[in-house]
Amino acid sequence: MKTLLFSAQGRIARGQFWKGVLLSTLAILAAAFVLNMVLAQFIPNEAGPDGGFSVNGANALPFILVNLVVGVLLTWISICLGIKRFHDRGKPGIWVLIMFVPFIGGIWYLVETGFLKGTAGPNAFGPDPLGGQLPAPGAYVPAI
């Protein structure tokens, strides 16, 4: 799991990508919720008009730091998963920056990483994550 979420090396298939995205997002958001609730028990705060709590001044620093760490962690995991999906598509990891192109970038990123099949067989970034091998040139492949 560590190499899936924190390494930008190699390739992953679409299924691994979606599992990584969903599980890491849920786990990190749950951890952030729990940490914020624990902090709220120990740091002076006021009840807000909506029933939530409000923290002002220096007391807000622990909440800011916890949420900053959560945001950085989730961003790093998302970048690593995206790079490995682009590797599976036979493209360099720099393609994750396509999401910053206005209007079309986010859609392109989603389609490319989440829905399009990767390169069959090994490519410059590693072996096929699905284990598929291309037949040797001239090899007999029976039709099914």
XYZ file of N, CA and C in Angstrom:
432
model
N 0.824 -1.195 0.000
C 0.000 0.000 0.000
C 0.869 1.259 0.000
N 2.010 1.200 0.693
C 2.905 2.359 0.759
C 3.391 2.754 -0.633
N 3.799 1.779 -1.439
C 4.289 2.113 -2.781
C 3.141 2.554 -3.688
N 1.954 2.042 -3.462
C 0.810 2.458 -4.275
C 0.509 3.934 -4.052
N 0.530 4.375 -2.805
C 0.092 5.731 -2.486
C 1.199 6.784 -2.453
N 2.431 6.385 -2.165
C 3.471 7.387 -1.934
C 4.617 7.361 -2.933
N 4.612 6.452 -3.886
C 5.675 6.365 -4.879
C 5.132 6.747 -6.248
N 5.949 7.462 -7.014
C 5.554 7.843 -8.371
C 6.187 6.921 -9.406
N 6.818 5.846 -8.969
C 7.490 4.910 -9.870
C 6.528 3.824 -10.337
N 6.670 3.409 -11.571
C 5.914 2.269 -12.086
C 4.569 2.644 -12.670
N 3.723 1.612 -12.782
C 2.425 1.737 -13.432
C 1.343 1.136 -12.541
N 0.123 1.643 -12.672
C -1.031 1.022 -12.036
C -2.181 0.993 -13.025
N -3.034 -0.002 -12.881
C -4.210 -0.142 -13.736
C -5.337 0.759 -13.222
N -6.395 0.853 -14.006
C -7.525 1.709 -13.633
C -8.144 1.301 -12.305
N -8.299 0.007 -12.084
C -8.896 -0.469 -10.837
C -8.084 -0.059 -9.619
N -6.773 -0.211 -9.711
C -5.895 0.210 -8.610
C -5.989 1.719 -8.398
N -6.072 2.463 -9.486
C -6.188 3.917 -9.400
C -7.446 4.310 -8.628
N -8.596 3.748 -9.027
C -9.850 4.102 -8.370
C -9.867 3.652 -6.912
N -9.341 2.462 -6.624
C -9.261 2.008 -5.226
C -8.389 2.945 -4.411
N -7.242 3.318 -4.958
C -6.342 4.227 -4.263
C -6.983 5.575 -3.998
N -7.656 6.127 -5.001
C -8.297 7.429 -4.857
C -9.395 7.371 -3.798
N -10.281 6.394 -3.912
C -11.418 6.327 -2.991
C -10.991 6.003 -1.562
N -10.161 4.970 -1.403
C -9.764 4.569 -0.053
C -8.902 5.617 0.641
N -7.957 6.203 -0.086
C -7.107 7.218 0.549
C -7.918 8.459 0.915
N -8.821 8.864 0.054
C -9.641 10.037 0.348
C -10.515 9.794 1.573
N -11.184 8.651 1.605
C -12.037 8.341 2.756
C -11.229 8.228 4.049
N -10.102 7.537 3.997
C -9.280 7.348 5.195
C -8.726 8.680 5.708
N -8.238 9.507 4.806
C -7.637 10.773 5.229
C -8.697 11.737 5.750
N -9.850 11.789 5.100
C -10.907 12.673 5.588
C -11.457 12.195 6.934
N -11.576 10.888 7.135
C -12.019 10.353 8.431
C -11.005 10.684 9.518
N -9.722 10.521 9.201
C -8.675 10.844 10.180
C -8.699 12.333 10.511
N -8.894 13.185 9.511
C -8.949 14.632 9.744
C -10.151 14.977 10.628
N -11.271 14.347 10.377
C -12.461 14.597 11.191
C -12.206 14.222 12.652
N -11.647 13.035 12.866
C -11.363 12.579 14.231
C -10.355 13.505 14.917
N -9.282 13.848 14.213
C -8.280 14.744 14.800
C -8.867 16.109 15.151
N -9.706 16.641 14.290
C -10.339 17.933 14.576
C -11.284 17.837 15.774
N -11.995 16.734 15.889
C -12.889 16.557 17.033
C -12.095 16.401 18.339
N -10.980 15.682 18.288
C -10.127 15.534 19.471
C -9.540 16.888 19.865
N -9.046 17.632 18.892
C -8.513 18.963 19.190
C -9.575 19.869 19.799
N -10.800 19.746 19.320
C -11.887 20.587 19.825
C -12.166 20.321 21.298
N -11.835 19.133 21.771
C -12.050 18.805 23.185
C -11.002 19.455 24.089
N -9.829 19.735 23.551
C -8.722 20.239 24.366
C -8.416 21.722 24.164
N -8.925 22.315 23.113
C -8.620 23.711 22.801
C -9.875 24.544 23.027
N -9.747 25.649 23.740
C -10.926 26.494 24.000
C -11.572 26.952 22.690
N -12.880 26.791 22.628
C -13.618 27.198 21.434
C -15.003 27.661 21.846
N -15.685 28.263 20.900
C -17.024 28.776 21.141
C -18.005 28.082 20.215
N -19.220 27.934 20.689
C -20.267 27.364 19.835
C -20.662 28.410 18.799
N -20.701 27.963 17.558
C -21.111 28.856 16.481
C -22.616 28.878 16.345
N -23.153 29.807 15.561
C -24.613 29.905 15.398
C -25.211 28.688 14.680
N -24.393 27.969 13.937
C -24.891 26.804 13.203
C -24.733 25.500 13.984
N -24.312 25.594 15.242
C -24.140 24.395 16.052
C -22.727 23.838 16.003
N -21.878 24.365 15.149
C -20.483 23.941 15.063
C -19.664 24.687 16.105
N -18.358 24.645 15.958
C -17.525 25.383 16.897
C -16.654 26.370 16.143
N -16.253 27.400 16.872
C -15.452 28.466 16.287
C -14.223 28.688 17.160
N -13.061 28.809 16.523
C -11.812 29.030 17.237
C -11.157 30.270 16.641
N -10.691 31.142 17.517
C -10.083 32.386 17.050
C -8.658 32.520 17.557
N -7.864 33.318 16.843
C -6.518 33.660 17.282
C -5.557 32.477 17.267
N -4.653 32.479 18.239
C -3.602 31.455 18.312
C -4.180 30.059 18.567
N -5.371 29.992 19.139
C -5.996 28.688 19.388
C -6.315 27.945 18.084
N -6.417 28.680 16.988
C -6.746 28.059 15.707
C -5.546 27.377 15.060
N -4.330 27.672 15.528
C -3.123 27.136 14.905
C -3.094 25.607 14.814
N -3.420 24.859 15.871
C -3.410 23.397 15.729
C -4.384 22.893 14.658
N -5.554 23.516 14.565
C -6.524 23.112 13.544
C -5.983 23.400 12.146
N -5.368 24.558 11.993
C -4.788 24.928 10.695
C -3.694 23.942 10.309
N -2.823 23.603 11.258
C -1.727 22.673 10.958
C -2.238 21.281 10.609
N -3.202 20.778 11.358
C -3.759 19.447 11.075
C -4.359 19.421 9.675
N -5.148 20.438 9.347
C -5.802 20.454 8.037
C -4.828 20.720 6.903
N -3.762 21.460 7.167
C -2.718 21.669 6.166
C -1.994 20.355 5.866
N -1.645 19.617 6.911
C -0.982 18.315 6.726
C -1.893 17.362 5.959
N -3.165 17.339 6.299
C -4.128 16.487 5.597
C -4.192 16.872 4.119
N -4.260 18.166 3.835
C -4.319 18.622 2.441
C -3.073 18.268 1.650
N -1.909 18.463 2.258
C -0.642 18.137 1.586
C -0.557 16.627 1.335
N -0.930 15.829 2.327
C -0.891 14.372 2.186
C -1.813 13.894 1.073
N -3.023 14.399 1.047
C -3.977 13.994 0.008
C -3.514 14.461 -1.375
N -2.914 15.631 -1.457
C -2.394 16.127 -2.731
C -1.252 15.250 -3.232
N -0.323 14.885 -2.336
C 0.803 14.033 -2.728
C 0.314 12.675 -3.224
N -0.619 12.071 -2.507
C -1.157 10.775 -2.910
C -1.824 10.887 -4.278
N -2.595 11.935 -4.496
C -3.273 12.128 -5.783
C -2.276 12.301 -6.921
N -1.203 13.044 -6.679
C -0.178 13.230 -7.709
C 0.493 11.910 -8.043
N 0.856 11.137 -7.024
C 1.515 9.844 -7.257
C 0.613 8.888 -8.030
N -0.658 8.819 -7.668
C -1.587 7.937 -8.382
C -1.749 8.394 -9.835
N -1.859 9.692 -10.053
C -1.997 10.216 -11.414
C -0.766 9.943 -12.266
N 0.423 10.136 -11.688
C 1.659 9.876 -12.430
C 1.718 8.414 -12.863
N 1.384 7.509 -11.960
C 1.447 6.083 -12.306
C 0.418 5.702 -13.358
N -0.745 6.365 -13.346
C -1.725 6.092 -14.404
C -1.213 6.616 -15.751
N -0.617 7.790 -15.774
C -0.051 8.285 -17.028
C 1.083 7.384 -17.492
N 1.874 6.858 -16.560
C 2.904 5.885 -16.943
C 2.261 4.676 -17.599
N 1.142 4.208 -17.061
C 0.462 3.058 -17.644
C -0.043 3.373 -19.050
N -0.357 4.627 -19.304
C -0.816 5.033 -20.632
C 0.360 5.306 -21.573
N 1.609 5.137 -21.075
C 2.789 5.340 -21.902
C 3.229 6.788 -21.985
N 2.791 7.610 -21.043
C 3.112 9.037 -21.053
C 3.923 9.379 -19.805
N 4.770 10.413 -19.885
C 5.540 10.814 -18.705
C 4.624 11.426 -17.641
N 5.077 11.385 -16.400
C 4.284 11.857 -15.275
C 3.952 13.337 -15.299
N 4.687 14.117 -16.055
C 4.430 15.553 -16.141
C 3.021 15.840 -16.666
N 2.412 14.845 -17.298
C 1.056 14.995 -17.814
C 0.028 15.265 -16.716
N 0.369 15.022 -15.438
C -0.590 15.346 -14.376
C -0.903 16.838 -14.366
N -0.006 17.644 -14.915
C -0.234 19.090 -14.957
C -1.357 19.486 -15.918
N -1.845 18.536 -16.727
C -2.928 18.821 -17.663
C -4.177 19.287 -16.917
N -4.306 18.881 -15.651
C -5.506 19.265 -14.886
C -5.571 20.770 -14.625
N -4.464 21.472 -14.812
C -4.460 22.911 -14.577
C -4.824 23.723 -15.820
N -5.054 23.064 -16.937
C -5.502 23.763 -18.143
C -6.980 24.122 -17.945
N -7.317 25.398 -18.063
C -8.709 25.800 -17.816
C -9.706 25.072 -18.718
N -10.852 24.785 -18.162
C -12.015 24.186 -18.814
C -11.817 22.717 -19.177
N -10.872 22.388 -20.026
C -10.739 21.035 -20.559
C -9.786 20.154 -19.739
N -8.880 20.750 -18.975
C -7.835 20.001 -18.290
C -8.350 18.962 -17.315
N -9.293 19.336 -16.472
C -9.831 18.398 -15.492
C -10.556 17.238 -16.142
N -11.298 17.521 -17.201
C -12.008 16.458 -17.919
C -11.007 15.529 -18.588
N -9.998 16.093 -19.228
C -8.959 15.301 -19.888
C -8.274 14.382 -18.879
N -7.893 14.956 -17.732
C -7.232 14.175 -16.680
C -8.120 13.018 -16.229
N -9.387 13.300 -15.974
C -10.316 12.271 -15.517
C -10.465 11.153 -16.542
N -10.643 11.507 -17.799
C -10.807 10.492 -18.848
C -9.529 9.689 -19.012
N -8.407 10.374 -19.081
C -7.117 9.716 -19.315
C -6.734 8.772 -18.175
N -6.903 9.216 -16.939
C -6.470 8.390 -15.805
C -7.539 7.428 -15.328
N -8.786 7.816 -15.430
C -9.840 7.001 -14.846
C -10.568 6.062 -15.770
N -10.517 6.305 -17.083
C -11.365 5.514 -17.968
C -10.649 4.839 -19.137
N -9.531 5.383 -19.590
C -8.851 4.790 -20.736
C -7.912 3.670 -20.310
N -7.876 2.622 -21.096
C -7.033 1.472 -20.812
C -5.557 1.828 -20.995
N -4.708 1.187 -20.208
C -3.273 1.416 -20.297
C -2.650 0.709 -21.483
N -1.357 0.947 -21.679
C -0.597 0.308 -22.744
C -0.512 -1.187 -22.473
N -0.835 -2.004 -23.471
C -0.733 -3.462 -23.314
C 0.738 -3.873 -23.333
N 1.110 -4.756 -22.409
C 2.492 -5.222 -22.352
C 3.384 -4.204 -21.668
N 4.653 -4.526 -21.554
C 5.576 -3.600 -20.887
C 5.796 -2.336 -21.720
N 6.080 -1.242 -21.029
C 6.464 -0.013 -21.718
C 7.672 0.576 -20.993
N 8.045 1.792 -21.301
C 9.246 2.401 -20.738
C 9.172 2.591 -19.225
N 7.968 2.494 -18.660
C 7.792 2.754 -17.238
C 7.620 1.484 -16.411
N 7.649 0.323 -17.052
C 7.560 -0.923 -16.298
C 6.666 -1.948 -16.971
N 6.512 -3.090 -16.303
C 5.667 -4.143 -16.852
C 4.180 -3.780 -16.755
N 3.391 -4.469 -17.548
C 1.944 -4.269 -17.540
C 1.403 -4.647 -16.161
N 0.676 -3.731 -15.481
C 0.156 -4.062 -14.155
C -0.885 -5.173 -14.180
N -1.482 -5.407 -15.341
C -2.455 -6.487 -15.466
C -1.795 -7.802 -15.852
N -0.486 -7.769 -16.092
C 0.251 -8.984 -16.433
C 0.114 -9.399 -17.881
N -0.539 -8.595 -18.685
C -0.718 -8.937 -20.098
C 0.580 -8.812 -20.869
N 0.819 -9.724 -21.751
C 2.001 -9.697 -22.606
C 1.554 -9.683 -24.058
N 2.241 -8.942 -24.855
C 1.962 -8.948 -26.282
C 2.566 -10.207 -26.889
N 1.885 -10.815 -27.839
C 2.473 -11.988 -28.483
C 3.703 -11.589 -29.293
N 4.647 -12.513 -29.397
C 5.850 -12.272 -30.194
C 5.453 -12.095 -31.647
N 6.206 -11.279 -32.394
C 5.888 -11.080 -33.803
C 5.880 -12.422 -34.542
N 4.829 -12.649 -35.290
C 4.730 -13.891 -36.065
C 4.198 -15.076 -35.266
N 3.913 -14.884 -33.988
C 3.409 -15.983 -33.162
C 1.957 -16.243 -33.507
N 1.570 -17.501 -33.406
C 0.194 -17.894 -33.695
C -0.679 -17.561 -32.492
N -1.727 -16.793 -32.722
C -2.700 -16.470 -31.665
C -4.052 -16.934 -32.164
N -4.605 -17.975 -31.531
C -5.901 -18.487 -31.996
C -7.013 -17.491 -31.712
N -7.945 -17.383 -32.634
C -9.112 -16.526 -32.463
C -10.112 -17.241 -31.575
N -10.723 -16.504 -30.684
C -11.696 -17.116 -29.774
C -13.078 -16.658 -30.133
